[in-house]
PDB file of C-alpha atoms in Angstrom:
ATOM      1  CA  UNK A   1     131.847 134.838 114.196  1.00 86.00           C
ATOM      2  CA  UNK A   2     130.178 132.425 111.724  1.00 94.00           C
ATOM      3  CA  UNK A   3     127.677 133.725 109.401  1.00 95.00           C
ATOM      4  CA  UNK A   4     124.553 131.969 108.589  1.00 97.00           C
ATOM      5  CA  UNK A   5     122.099 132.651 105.353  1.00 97.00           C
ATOM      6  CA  UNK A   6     118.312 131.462 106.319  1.00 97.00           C
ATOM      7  CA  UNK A   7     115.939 130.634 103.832  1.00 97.00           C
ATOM      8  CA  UNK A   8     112.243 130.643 103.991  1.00 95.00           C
ATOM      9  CA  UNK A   9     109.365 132.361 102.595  1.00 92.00           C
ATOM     10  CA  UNK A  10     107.878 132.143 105.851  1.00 89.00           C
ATOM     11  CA  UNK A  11     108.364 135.527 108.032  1.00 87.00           C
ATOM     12  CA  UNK A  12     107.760 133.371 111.493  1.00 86.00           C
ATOM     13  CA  UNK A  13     110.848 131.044 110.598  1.00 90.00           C
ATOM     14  CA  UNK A  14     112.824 133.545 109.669  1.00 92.00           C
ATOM     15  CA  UNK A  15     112.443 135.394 112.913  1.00 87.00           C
ATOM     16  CA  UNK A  16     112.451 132.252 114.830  1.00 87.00           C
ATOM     17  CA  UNK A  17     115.678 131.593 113.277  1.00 91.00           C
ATOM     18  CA  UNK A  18     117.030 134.660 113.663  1.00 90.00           C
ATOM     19  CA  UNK A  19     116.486 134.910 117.286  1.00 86.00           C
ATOM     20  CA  UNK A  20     117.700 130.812 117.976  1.00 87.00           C
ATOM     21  CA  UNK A  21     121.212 131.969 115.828  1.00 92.00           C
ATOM     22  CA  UNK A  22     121.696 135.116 117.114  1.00 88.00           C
ATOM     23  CA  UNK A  23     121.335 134.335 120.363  1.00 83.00           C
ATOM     24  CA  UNK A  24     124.172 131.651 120.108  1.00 87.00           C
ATOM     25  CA  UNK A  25     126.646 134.101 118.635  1.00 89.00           C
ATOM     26  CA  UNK A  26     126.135 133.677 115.043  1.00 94.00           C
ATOM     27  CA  UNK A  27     125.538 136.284 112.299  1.00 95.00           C
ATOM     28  CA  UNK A  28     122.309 136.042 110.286  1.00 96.00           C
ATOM     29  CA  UNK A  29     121.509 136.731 106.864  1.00 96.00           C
ATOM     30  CA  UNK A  30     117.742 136.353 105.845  1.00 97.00           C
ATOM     31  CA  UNK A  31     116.361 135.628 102.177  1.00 97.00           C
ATOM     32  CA  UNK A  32     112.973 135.166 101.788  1.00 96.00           C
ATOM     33  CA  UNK A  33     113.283 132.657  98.940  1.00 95.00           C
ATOM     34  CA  UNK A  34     115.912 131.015  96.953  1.00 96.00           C
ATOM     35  CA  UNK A  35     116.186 133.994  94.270  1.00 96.00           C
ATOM     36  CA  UNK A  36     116.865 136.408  96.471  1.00 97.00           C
ATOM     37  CA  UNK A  37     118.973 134.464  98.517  1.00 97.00           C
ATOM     38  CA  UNK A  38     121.534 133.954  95.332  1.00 96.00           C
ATOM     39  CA  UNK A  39     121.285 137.555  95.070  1.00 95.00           C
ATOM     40  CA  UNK A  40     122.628 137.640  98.612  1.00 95.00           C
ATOM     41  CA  UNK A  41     125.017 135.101  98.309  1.00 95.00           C
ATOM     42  CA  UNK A  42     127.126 136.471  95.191  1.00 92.00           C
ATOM     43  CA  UNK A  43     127.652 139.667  97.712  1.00 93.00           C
ATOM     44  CA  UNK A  44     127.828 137.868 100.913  1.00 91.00           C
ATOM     45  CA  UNK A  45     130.235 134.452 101.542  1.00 92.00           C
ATOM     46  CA  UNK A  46     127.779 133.087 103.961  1.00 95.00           C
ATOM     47  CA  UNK A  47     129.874 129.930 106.682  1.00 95.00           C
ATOM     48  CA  UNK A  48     126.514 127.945 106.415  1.00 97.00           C
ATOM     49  CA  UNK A  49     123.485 128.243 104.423  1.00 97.00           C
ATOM     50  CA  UNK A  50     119.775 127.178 105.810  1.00 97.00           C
ATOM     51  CA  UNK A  51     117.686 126.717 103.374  1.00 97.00           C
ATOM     52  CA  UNK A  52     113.580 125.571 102.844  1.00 94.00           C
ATOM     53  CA  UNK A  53     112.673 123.951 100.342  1.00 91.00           C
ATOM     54  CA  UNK A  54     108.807 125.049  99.107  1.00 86.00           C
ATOM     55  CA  UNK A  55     109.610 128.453  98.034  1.00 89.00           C
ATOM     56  CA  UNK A  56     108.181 130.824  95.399  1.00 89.00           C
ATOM     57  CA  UNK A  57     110.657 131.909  92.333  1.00 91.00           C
ATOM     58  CA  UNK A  58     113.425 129.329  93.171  1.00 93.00           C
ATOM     59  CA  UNK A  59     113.053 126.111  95.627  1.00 92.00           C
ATOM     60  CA  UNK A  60     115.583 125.015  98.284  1.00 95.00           C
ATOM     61  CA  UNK A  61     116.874 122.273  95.498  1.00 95.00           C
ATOM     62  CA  UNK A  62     117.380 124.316  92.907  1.00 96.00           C
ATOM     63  CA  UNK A  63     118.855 127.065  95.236  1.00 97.00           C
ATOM     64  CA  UNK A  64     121.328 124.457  95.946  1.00 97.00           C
ATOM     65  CA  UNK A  65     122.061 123.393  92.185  1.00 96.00           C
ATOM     66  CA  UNK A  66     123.034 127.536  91.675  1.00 96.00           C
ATOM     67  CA  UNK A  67     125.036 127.958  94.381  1.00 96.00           C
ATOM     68  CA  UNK A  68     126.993 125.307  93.935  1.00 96.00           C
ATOM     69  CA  UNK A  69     127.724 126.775  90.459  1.00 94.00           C
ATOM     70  CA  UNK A  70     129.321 129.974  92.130  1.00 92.00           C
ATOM     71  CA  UNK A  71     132.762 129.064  92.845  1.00 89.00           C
ATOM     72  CA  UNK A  72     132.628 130.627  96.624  1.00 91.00           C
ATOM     73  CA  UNK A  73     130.081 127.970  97.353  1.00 94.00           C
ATOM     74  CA  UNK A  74     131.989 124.877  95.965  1.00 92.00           C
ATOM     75  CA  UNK A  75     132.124 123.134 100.215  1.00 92.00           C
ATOM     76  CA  UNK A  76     129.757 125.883 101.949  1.00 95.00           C
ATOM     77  CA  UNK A  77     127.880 123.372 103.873  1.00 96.00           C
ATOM     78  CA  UNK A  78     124.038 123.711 103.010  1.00 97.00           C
ATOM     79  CA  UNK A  79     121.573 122.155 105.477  1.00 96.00           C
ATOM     80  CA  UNK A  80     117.311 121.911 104.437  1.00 95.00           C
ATOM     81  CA  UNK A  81     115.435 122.658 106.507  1.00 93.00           C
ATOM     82  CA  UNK A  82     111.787 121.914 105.524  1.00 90.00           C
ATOM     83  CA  UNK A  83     108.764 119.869 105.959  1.00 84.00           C
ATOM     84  CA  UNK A  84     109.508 117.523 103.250  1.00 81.00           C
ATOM     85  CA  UNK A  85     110.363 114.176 104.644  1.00 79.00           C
ATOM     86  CA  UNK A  86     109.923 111.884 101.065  1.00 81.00           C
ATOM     87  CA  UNK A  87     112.970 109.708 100.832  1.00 85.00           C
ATOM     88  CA  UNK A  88     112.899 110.889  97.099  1.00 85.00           C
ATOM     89  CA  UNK A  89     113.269 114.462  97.685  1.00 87.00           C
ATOM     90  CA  UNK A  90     116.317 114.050 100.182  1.00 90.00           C
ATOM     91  CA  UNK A  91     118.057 111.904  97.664  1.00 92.00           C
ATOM     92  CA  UNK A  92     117.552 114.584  95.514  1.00 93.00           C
ATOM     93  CA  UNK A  93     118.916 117.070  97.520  1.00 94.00           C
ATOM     94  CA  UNK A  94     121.497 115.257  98.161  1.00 94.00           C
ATOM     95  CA  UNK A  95     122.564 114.910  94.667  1.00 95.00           C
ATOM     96  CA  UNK A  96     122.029 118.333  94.382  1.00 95.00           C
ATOM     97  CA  UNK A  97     124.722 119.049  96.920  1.00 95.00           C
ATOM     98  CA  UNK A  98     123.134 119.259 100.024  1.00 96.00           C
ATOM     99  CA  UNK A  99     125.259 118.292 102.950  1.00 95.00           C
ATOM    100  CA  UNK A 100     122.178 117.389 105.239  1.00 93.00           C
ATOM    101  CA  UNK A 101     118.589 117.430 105.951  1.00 93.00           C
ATOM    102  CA  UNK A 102     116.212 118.039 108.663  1.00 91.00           C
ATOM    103  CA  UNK A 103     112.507 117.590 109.377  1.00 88.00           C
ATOM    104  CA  UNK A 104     110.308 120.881 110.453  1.00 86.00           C
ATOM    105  CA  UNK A 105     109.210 121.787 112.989  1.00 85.00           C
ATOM    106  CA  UNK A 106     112.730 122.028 114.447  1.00 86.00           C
ATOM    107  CA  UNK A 107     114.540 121.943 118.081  1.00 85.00           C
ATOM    108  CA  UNK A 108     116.550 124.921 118.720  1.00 86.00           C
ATOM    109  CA  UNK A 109     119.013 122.625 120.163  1.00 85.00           C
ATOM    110  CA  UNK A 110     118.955 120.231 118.275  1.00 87.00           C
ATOM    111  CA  UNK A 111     119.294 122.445 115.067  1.00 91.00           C
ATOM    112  CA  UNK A 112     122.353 124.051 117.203  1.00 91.00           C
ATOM    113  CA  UNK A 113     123.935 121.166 117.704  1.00 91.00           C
ATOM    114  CA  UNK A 114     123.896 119.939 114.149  1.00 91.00           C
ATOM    115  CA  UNK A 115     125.149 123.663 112.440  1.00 93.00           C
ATOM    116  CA  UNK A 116     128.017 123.302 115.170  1.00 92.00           C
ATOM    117  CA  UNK A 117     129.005 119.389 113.883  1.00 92.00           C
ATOM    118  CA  UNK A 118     128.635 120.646 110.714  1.00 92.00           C
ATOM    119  CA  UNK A 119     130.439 123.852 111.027  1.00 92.00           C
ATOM    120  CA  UNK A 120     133.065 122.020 112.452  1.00 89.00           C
ATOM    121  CA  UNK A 121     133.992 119.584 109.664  1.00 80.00           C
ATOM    122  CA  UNK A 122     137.251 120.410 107.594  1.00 72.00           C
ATOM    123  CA  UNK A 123     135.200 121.197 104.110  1.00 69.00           C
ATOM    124  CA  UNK A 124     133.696 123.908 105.932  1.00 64.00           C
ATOM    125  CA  UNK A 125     136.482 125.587 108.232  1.00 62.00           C
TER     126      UNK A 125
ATOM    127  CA  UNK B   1      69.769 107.500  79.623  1.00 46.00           C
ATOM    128  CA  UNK B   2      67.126 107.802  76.784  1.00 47.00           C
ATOM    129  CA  UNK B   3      68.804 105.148  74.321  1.00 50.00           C
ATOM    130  CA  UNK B   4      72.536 103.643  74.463  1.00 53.00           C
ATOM    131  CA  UNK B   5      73.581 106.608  71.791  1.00 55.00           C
ATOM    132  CA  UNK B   6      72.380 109.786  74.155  1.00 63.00           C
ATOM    133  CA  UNK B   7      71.576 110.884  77.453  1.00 65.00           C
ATOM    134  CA  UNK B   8      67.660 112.218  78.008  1.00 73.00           C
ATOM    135  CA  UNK B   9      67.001 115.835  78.621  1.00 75.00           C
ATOM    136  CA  UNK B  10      65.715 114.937  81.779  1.00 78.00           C
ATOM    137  CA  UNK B  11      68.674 113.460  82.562  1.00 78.00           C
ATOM    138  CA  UNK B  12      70.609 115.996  81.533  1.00 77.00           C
ATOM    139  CA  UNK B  13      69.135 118.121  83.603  1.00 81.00           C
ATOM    140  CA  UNK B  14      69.279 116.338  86.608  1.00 83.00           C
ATOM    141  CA  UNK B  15      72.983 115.908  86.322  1.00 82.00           C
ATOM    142  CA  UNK B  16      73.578 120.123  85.652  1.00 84.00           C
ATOM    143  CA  UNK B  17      71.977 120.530  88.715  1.00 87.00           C
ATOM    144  CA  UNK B  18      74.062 117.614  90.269  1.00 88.00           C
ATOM    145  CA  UNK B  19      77.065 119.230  89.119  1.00 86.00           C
ATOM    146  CA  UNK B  20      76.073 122.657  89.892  1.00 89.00           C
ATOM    147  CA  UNK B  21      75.580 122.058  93.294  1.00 90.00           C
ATOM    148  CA  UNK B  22      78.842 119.995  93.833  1.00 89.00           C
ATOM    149  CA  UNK B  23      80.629 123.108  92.123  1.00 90.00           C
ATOM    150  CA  UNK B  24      78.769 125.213  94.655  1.00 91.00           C
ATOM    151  CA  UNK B  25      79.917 123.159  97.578  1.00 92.00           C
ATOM    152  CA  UNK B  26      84.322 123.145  96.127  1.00 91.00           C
ATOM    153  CA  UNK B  27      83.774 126.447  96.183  1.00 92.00           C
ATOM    154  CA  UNK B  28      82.664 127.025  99.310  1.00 93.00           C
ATOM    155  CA  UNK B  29      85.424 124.874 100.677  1.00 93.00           C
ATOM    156  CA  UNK B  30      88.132 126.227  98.820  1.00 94.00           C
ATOM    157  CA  UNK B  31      86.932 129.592 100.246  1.00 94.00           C
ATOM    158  CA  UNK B  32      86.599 128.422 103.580  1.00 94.00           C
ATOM    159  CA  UNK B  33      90.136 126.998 103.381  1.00 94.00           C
ATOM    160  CA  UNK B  34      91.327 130.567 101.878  1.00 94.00           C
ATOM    161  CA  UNK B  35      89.572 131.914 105.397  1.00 94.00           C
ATOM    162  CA  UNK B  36      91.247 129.420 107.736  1.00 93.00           C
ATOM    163  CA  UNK B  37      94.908 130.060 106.110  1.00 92.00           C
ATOM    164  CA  UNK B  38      94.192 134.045 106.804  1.00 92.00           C
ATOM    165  CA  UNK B  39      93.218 133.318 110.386  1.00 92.00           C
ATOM    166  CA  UNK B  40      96.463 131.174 111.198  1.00 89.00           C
ATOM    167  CA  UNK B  41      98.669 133.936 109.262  1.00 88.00           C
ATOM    168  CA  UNK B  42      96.740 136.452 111.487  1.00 89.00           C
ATOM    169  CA  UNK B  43      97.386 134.031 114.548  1.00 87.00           C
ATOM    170  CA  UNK B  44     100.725 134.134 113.891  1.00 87.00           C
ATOM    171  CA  UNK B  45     101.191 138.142 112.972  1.00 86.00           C
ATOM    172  CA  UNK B  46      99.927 138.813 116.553  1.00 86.00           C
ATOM    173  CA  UNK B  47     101.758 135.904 117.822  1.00 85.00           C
ATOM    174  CA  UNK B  48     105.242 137.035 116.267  1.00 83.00           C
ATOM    175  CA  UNK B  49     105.667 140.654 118.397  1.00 85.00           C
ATOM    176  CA  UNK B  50     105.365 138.871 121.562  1.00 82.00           C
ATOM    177  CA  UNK B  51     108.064 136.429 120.448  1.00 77.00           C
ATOM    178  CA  UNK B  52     110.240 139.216 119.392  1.00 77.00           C
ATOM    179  CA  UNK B  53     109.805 141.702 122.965  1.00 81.00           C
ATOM    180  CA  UNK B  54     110.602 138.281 124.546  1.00 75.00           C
ATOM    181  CA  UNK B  55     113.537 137.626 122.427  1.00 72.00           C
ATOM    182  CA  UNK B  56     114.307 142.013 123.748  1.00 75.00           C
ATOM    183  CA  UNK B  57     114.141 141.244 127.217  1.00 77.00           C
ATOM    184  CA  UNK B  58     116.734 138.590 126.958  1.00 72.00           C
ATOM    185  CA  UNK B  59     120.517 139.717 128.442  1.00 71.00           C
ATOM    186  CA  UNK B  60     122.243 136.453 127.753  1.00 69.00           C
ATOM    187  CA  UNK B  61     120.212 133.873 125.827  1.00 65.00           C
ATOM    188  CA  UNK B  62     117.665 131.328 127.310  1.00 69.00           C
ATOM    189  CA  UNK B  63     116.464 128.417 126.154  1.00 72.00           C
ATOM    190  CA  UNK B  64     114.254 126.537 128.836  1.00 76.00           C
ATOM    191  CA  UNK B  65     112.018 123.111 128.317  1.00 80.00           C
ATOM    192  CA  UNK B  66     108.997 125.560 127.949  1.00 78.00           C
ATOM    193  CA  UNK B  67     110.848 128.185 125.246  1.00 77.00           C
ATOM    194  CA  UNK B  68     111.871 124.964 123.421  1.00 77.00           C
ATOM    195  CA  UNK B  69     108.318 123.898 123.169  1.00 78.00           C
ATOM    196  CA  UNK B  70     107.180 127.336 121.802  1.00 79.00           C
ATOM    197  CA  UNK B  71     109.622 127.245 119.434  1.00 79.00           C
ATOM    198  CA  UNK B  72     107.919 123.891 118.034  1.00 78.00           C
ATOM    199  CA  UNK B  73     104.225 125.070 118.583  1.00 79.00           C
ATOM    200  CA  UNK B  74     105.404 128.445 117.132  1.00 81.00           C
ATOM    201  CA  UNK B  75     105.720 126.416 113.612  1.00 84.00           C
ATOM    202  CA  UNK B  76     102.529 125.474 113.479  1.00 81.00           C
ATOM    203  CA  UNK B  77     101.409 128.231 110.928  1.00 81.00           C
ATOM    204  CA  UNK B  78     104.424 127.380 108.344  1.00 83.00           C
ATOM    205  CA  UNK B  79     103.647 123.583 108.163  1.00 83.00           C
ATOM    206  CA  UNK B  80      99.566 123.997 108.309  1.00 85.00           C
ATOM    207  CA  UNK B  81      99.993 126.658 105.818  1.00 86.00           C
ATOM    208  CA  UNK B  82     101.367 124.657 103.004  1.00 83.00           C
ATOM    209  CA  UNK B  83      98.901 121.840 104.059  1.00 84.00           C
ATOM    210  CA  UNK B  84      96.135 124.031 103.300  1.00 90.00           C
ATOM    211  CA  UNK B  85      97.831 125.794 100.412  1.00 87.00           C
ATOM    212  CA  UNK B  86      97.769 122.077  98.792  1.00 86.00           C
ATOM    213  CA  UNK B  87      94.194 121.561  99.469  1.00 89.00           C
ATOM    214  CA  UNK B  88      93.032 124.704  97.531  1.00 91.00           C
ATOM    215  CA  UNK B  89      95.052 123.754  94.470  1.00 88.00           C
ATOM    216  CA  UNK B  90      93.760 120.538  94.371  1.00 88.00           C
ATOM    217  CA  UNK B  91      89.720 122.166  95.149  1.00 91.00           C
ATOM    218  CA  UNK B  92      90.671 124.598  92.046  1.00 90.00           C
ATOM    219  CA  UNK B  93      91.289 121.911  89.768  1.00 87.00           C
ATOM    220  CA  UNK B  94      88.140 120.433  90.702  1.00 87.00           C
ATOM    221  CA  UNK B  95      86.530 123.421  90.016  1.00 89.00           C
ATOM    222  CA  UNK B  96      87.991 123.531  86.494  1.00 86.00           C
ATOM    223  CA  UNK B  97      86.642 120.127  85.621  1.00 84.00           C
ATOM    224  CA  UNK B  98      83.243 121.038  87.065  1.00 86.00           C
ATOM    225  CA  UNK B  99      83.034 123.701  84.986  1.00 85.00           C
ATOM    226  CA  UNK B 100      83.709 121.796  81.907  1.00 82.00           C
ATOM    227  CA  UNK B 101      81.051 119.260  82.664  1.00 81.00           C
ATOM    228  CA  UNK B 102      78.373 122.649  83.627  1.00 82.00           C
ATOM    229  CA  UNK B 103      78.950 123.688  79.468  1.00 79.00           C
ATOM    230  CA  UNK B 104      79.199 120.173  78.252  1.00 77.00           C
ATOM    231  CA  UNK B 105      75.706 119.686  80.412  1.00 77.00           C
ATOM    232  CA  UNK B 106      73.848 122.192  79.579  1.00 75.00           C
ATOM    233  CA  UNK B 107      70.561 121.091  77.428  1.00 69.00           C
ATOM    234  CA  UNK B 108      70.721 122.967  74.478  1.00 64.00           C
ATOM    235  CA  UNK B 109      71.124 122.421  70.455  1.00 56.00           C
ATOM    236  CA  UNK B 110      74.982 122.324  71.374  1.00 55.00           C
ATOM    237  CA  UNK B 111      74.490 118.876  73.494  1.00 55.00           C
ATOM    238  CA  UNK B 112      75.150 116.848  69.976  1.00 50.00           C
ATOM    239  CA  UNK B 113      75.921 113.145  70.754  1.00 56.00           C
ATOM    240  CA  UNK B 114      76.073 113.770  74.371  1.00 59.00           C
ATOM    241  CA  UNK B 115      77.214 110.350  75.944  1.00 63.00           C
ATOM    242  CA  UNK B 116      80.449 110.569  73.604  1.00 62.00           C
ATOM    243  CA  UNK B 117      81.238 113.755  74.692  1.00 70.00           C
ATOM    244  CA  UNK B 118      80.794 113.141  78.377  1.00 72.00           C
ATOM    245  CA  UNK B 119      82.597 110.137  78.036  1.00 76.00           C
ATOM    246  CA  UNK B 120      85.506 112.165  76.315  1.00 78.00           C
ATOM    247  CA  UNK B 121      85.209 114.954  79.482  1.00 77.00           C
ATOM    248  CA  UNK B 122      85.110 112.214  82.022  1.00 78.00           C
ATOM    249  CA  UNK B 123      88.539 110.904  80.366  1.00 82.00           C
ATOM    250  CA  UNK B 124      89.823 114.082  80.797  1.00 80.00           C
ATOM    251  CA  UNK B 125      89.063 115.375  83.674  1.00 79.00           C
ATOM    252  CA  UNK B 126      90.431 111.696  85.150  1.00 82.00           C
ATOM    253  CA  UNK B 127      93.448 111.994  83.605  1.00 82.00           C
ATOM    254  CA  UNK B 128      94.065 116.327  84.830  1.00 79.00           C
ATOM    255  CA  UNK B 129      93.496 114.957  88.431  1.00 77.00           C
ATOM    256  CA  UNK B 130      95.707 111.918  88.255  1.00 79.00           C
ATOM    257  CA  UNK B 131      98.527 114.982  87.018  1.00 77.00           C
ATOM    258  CA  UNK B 132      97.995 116.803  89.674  1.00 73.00           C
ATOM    259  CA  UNK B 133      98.617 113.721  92.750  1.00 71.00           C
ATOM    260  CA  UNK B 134     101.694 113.820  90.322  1.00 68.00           C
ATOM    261  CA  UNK B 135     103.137 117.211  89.901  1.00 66.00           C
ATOM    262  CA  UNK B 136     101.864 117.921  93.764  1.00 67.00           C
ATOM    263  CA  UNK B 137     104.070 116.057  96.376  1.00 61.00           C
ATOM    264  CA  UNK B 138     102.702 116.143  99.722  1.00 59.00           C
ATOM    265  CA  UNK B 139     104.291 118.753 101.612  1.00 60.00           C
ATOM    266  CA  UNK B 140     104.261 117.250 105.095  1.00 63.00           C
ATOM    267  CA  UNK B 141     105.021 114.200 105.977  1.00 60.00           C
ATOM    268  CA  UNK B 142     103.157 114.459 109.770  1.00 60.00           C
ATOM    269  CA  UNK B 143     100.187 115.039 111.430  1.00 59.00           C
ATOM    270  CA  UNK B 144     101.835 116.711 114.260  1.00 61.00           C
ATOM    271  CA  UNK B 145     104.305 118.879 115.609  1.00 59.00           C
ATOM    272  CA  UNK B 146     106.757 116.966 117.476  1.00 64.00           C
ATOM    273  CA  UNK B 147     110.155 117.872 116.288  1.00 67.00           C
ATOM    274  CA  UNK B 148     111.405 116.290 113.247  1.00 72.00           C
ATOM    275  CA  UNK B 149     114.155 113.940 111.819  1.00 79.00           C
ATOM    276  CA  UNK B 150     117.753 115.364 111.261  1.00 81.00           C
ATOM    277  CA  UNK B 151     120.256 113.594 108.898  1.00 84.00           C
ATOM    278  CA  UNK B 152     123.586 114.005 107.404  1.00 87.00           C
ATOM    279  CA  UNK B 153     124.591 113.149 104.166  1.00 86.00           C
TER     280      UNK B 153
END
């Protein structure tokens, strides 16, 4: 069973989240922003993380620059998820280390469909 | 303008109470924004239980054309939320550069070569809001809630 870490200071996407993963047989771990979830991911080796990117104490971006410092986290795929579309912020998320991006509000299907492409590439297996 | 060195009291006057009022009214709306972001949070706190005794009654998951489009709808609070979050920072900056020009207005033995001054404020207060369309990026990049773009690096 994989295990996903969701990020977002937002209680409703959490949940939302929660029940769209669970419900498709993956584990959940829930941060409400990026500090907390590098607490939880220096205790936790988390398949995929989720992650928004407006988010008091720490930011999606910089939540990506950090834990791709801890050497656990080197290929852990990390998707945004967030209502930031700019062309500017992706490319820096990308340089950051991101391995995609997509556009709230999203499709629970959709959103399946990419963590299982994702999931299924050899850098994250 | 009395001469081309210094504004009239009258003048003066006129643009305190100018000022005053548009202070009045940024307030107001940044207030009025602050009530609209509790009444979607609340929207969304009642909203949320419903969700989750649905999500209880499930045995095996479901995901249906109609649960797909709650999910969307059901984001509405995040992504309006940060919307409105923007709009208040940007009304409180106003409000910090209307208060400025309410003390530099006020007619009084401190309003000394008032025109430079203003002039010097105005400057200011231009430059403080062209900062902020700079250090604020818009957080939302549509008007609606259809489902959005998904990419891989």
């Amino acid at each position: 069973m994989k295990t996903i870490l969701t990020v977002d200071d937002s209680p409703s996407m959490r949940q939302m989240l929660a029940y769209v993963l669970t419900s498709n047989g993956y584990t959940v771990i829930e941060a409400e922003d990026g500090e907390q979830a590098l607490e939880l991911a220096k205790t936790n080796l988390a398949d995929l993380v989720l992650t928004d990117q407006n988010m008091p104490r720490l930011d999606g971006i910089g939540l990506i620059k950090a834990l791709r410092s801890l050497p656990g986290y080197k290929t852990v795929p990390i998707m945004m998820l967030t209502t930031e579309s700019s062309q500017a912020l992706k490319q820096q998320g990308r340089e950051a280390g991101a391995t995609g991006w997509m556009v709230k509000p999203f499709d629970p299907e959709k959103l399946l469909e990419m963590l299982k492409r994702v999931l299924a590439q050899p850098s994250a297996q | 303008m009395s001469d081309r060195g210094n504004p009239s009291y009258a003048t003066l006057l006129a643009l305190h109470e100018l000022v005053t009022r548009v202070s009045s009214q940024v307030d107001s709306a940044h207030r009025e924004i602050g009530e609209t972001r509790a009444i979607l949070k609340d929207a969304i706190d009642r909203l949320m239980p419903a969700f989750t005794a649905m999500r209880a009654q499930d045995t095996v998951p479901v995901m249906n054309p109609s649960r797909r489009e709650a999910f969307s709808a059901l984001q509405f609070q995040d992504i309006s939320d940060q919307l409105l979050a923007h709009a208040q920072l940007r009304l409180a900056l106003l409000t910090q550069e209307v208060d400025v020009m309410l003390v530099a207005l006020e007619p009084g033995p401190a309003q000394v070569n008032g025109t430079v001054r203003l002039a010097e404020l105005v400057e200011q207060a231009i430059d403080n809001l062209a900062d902020l369309d700079v250090s604020l990026q818009k957080p939302v990049g549509k008007a609606h809630l259809g489902t959005g773009d998904m990419e891989l690096f």
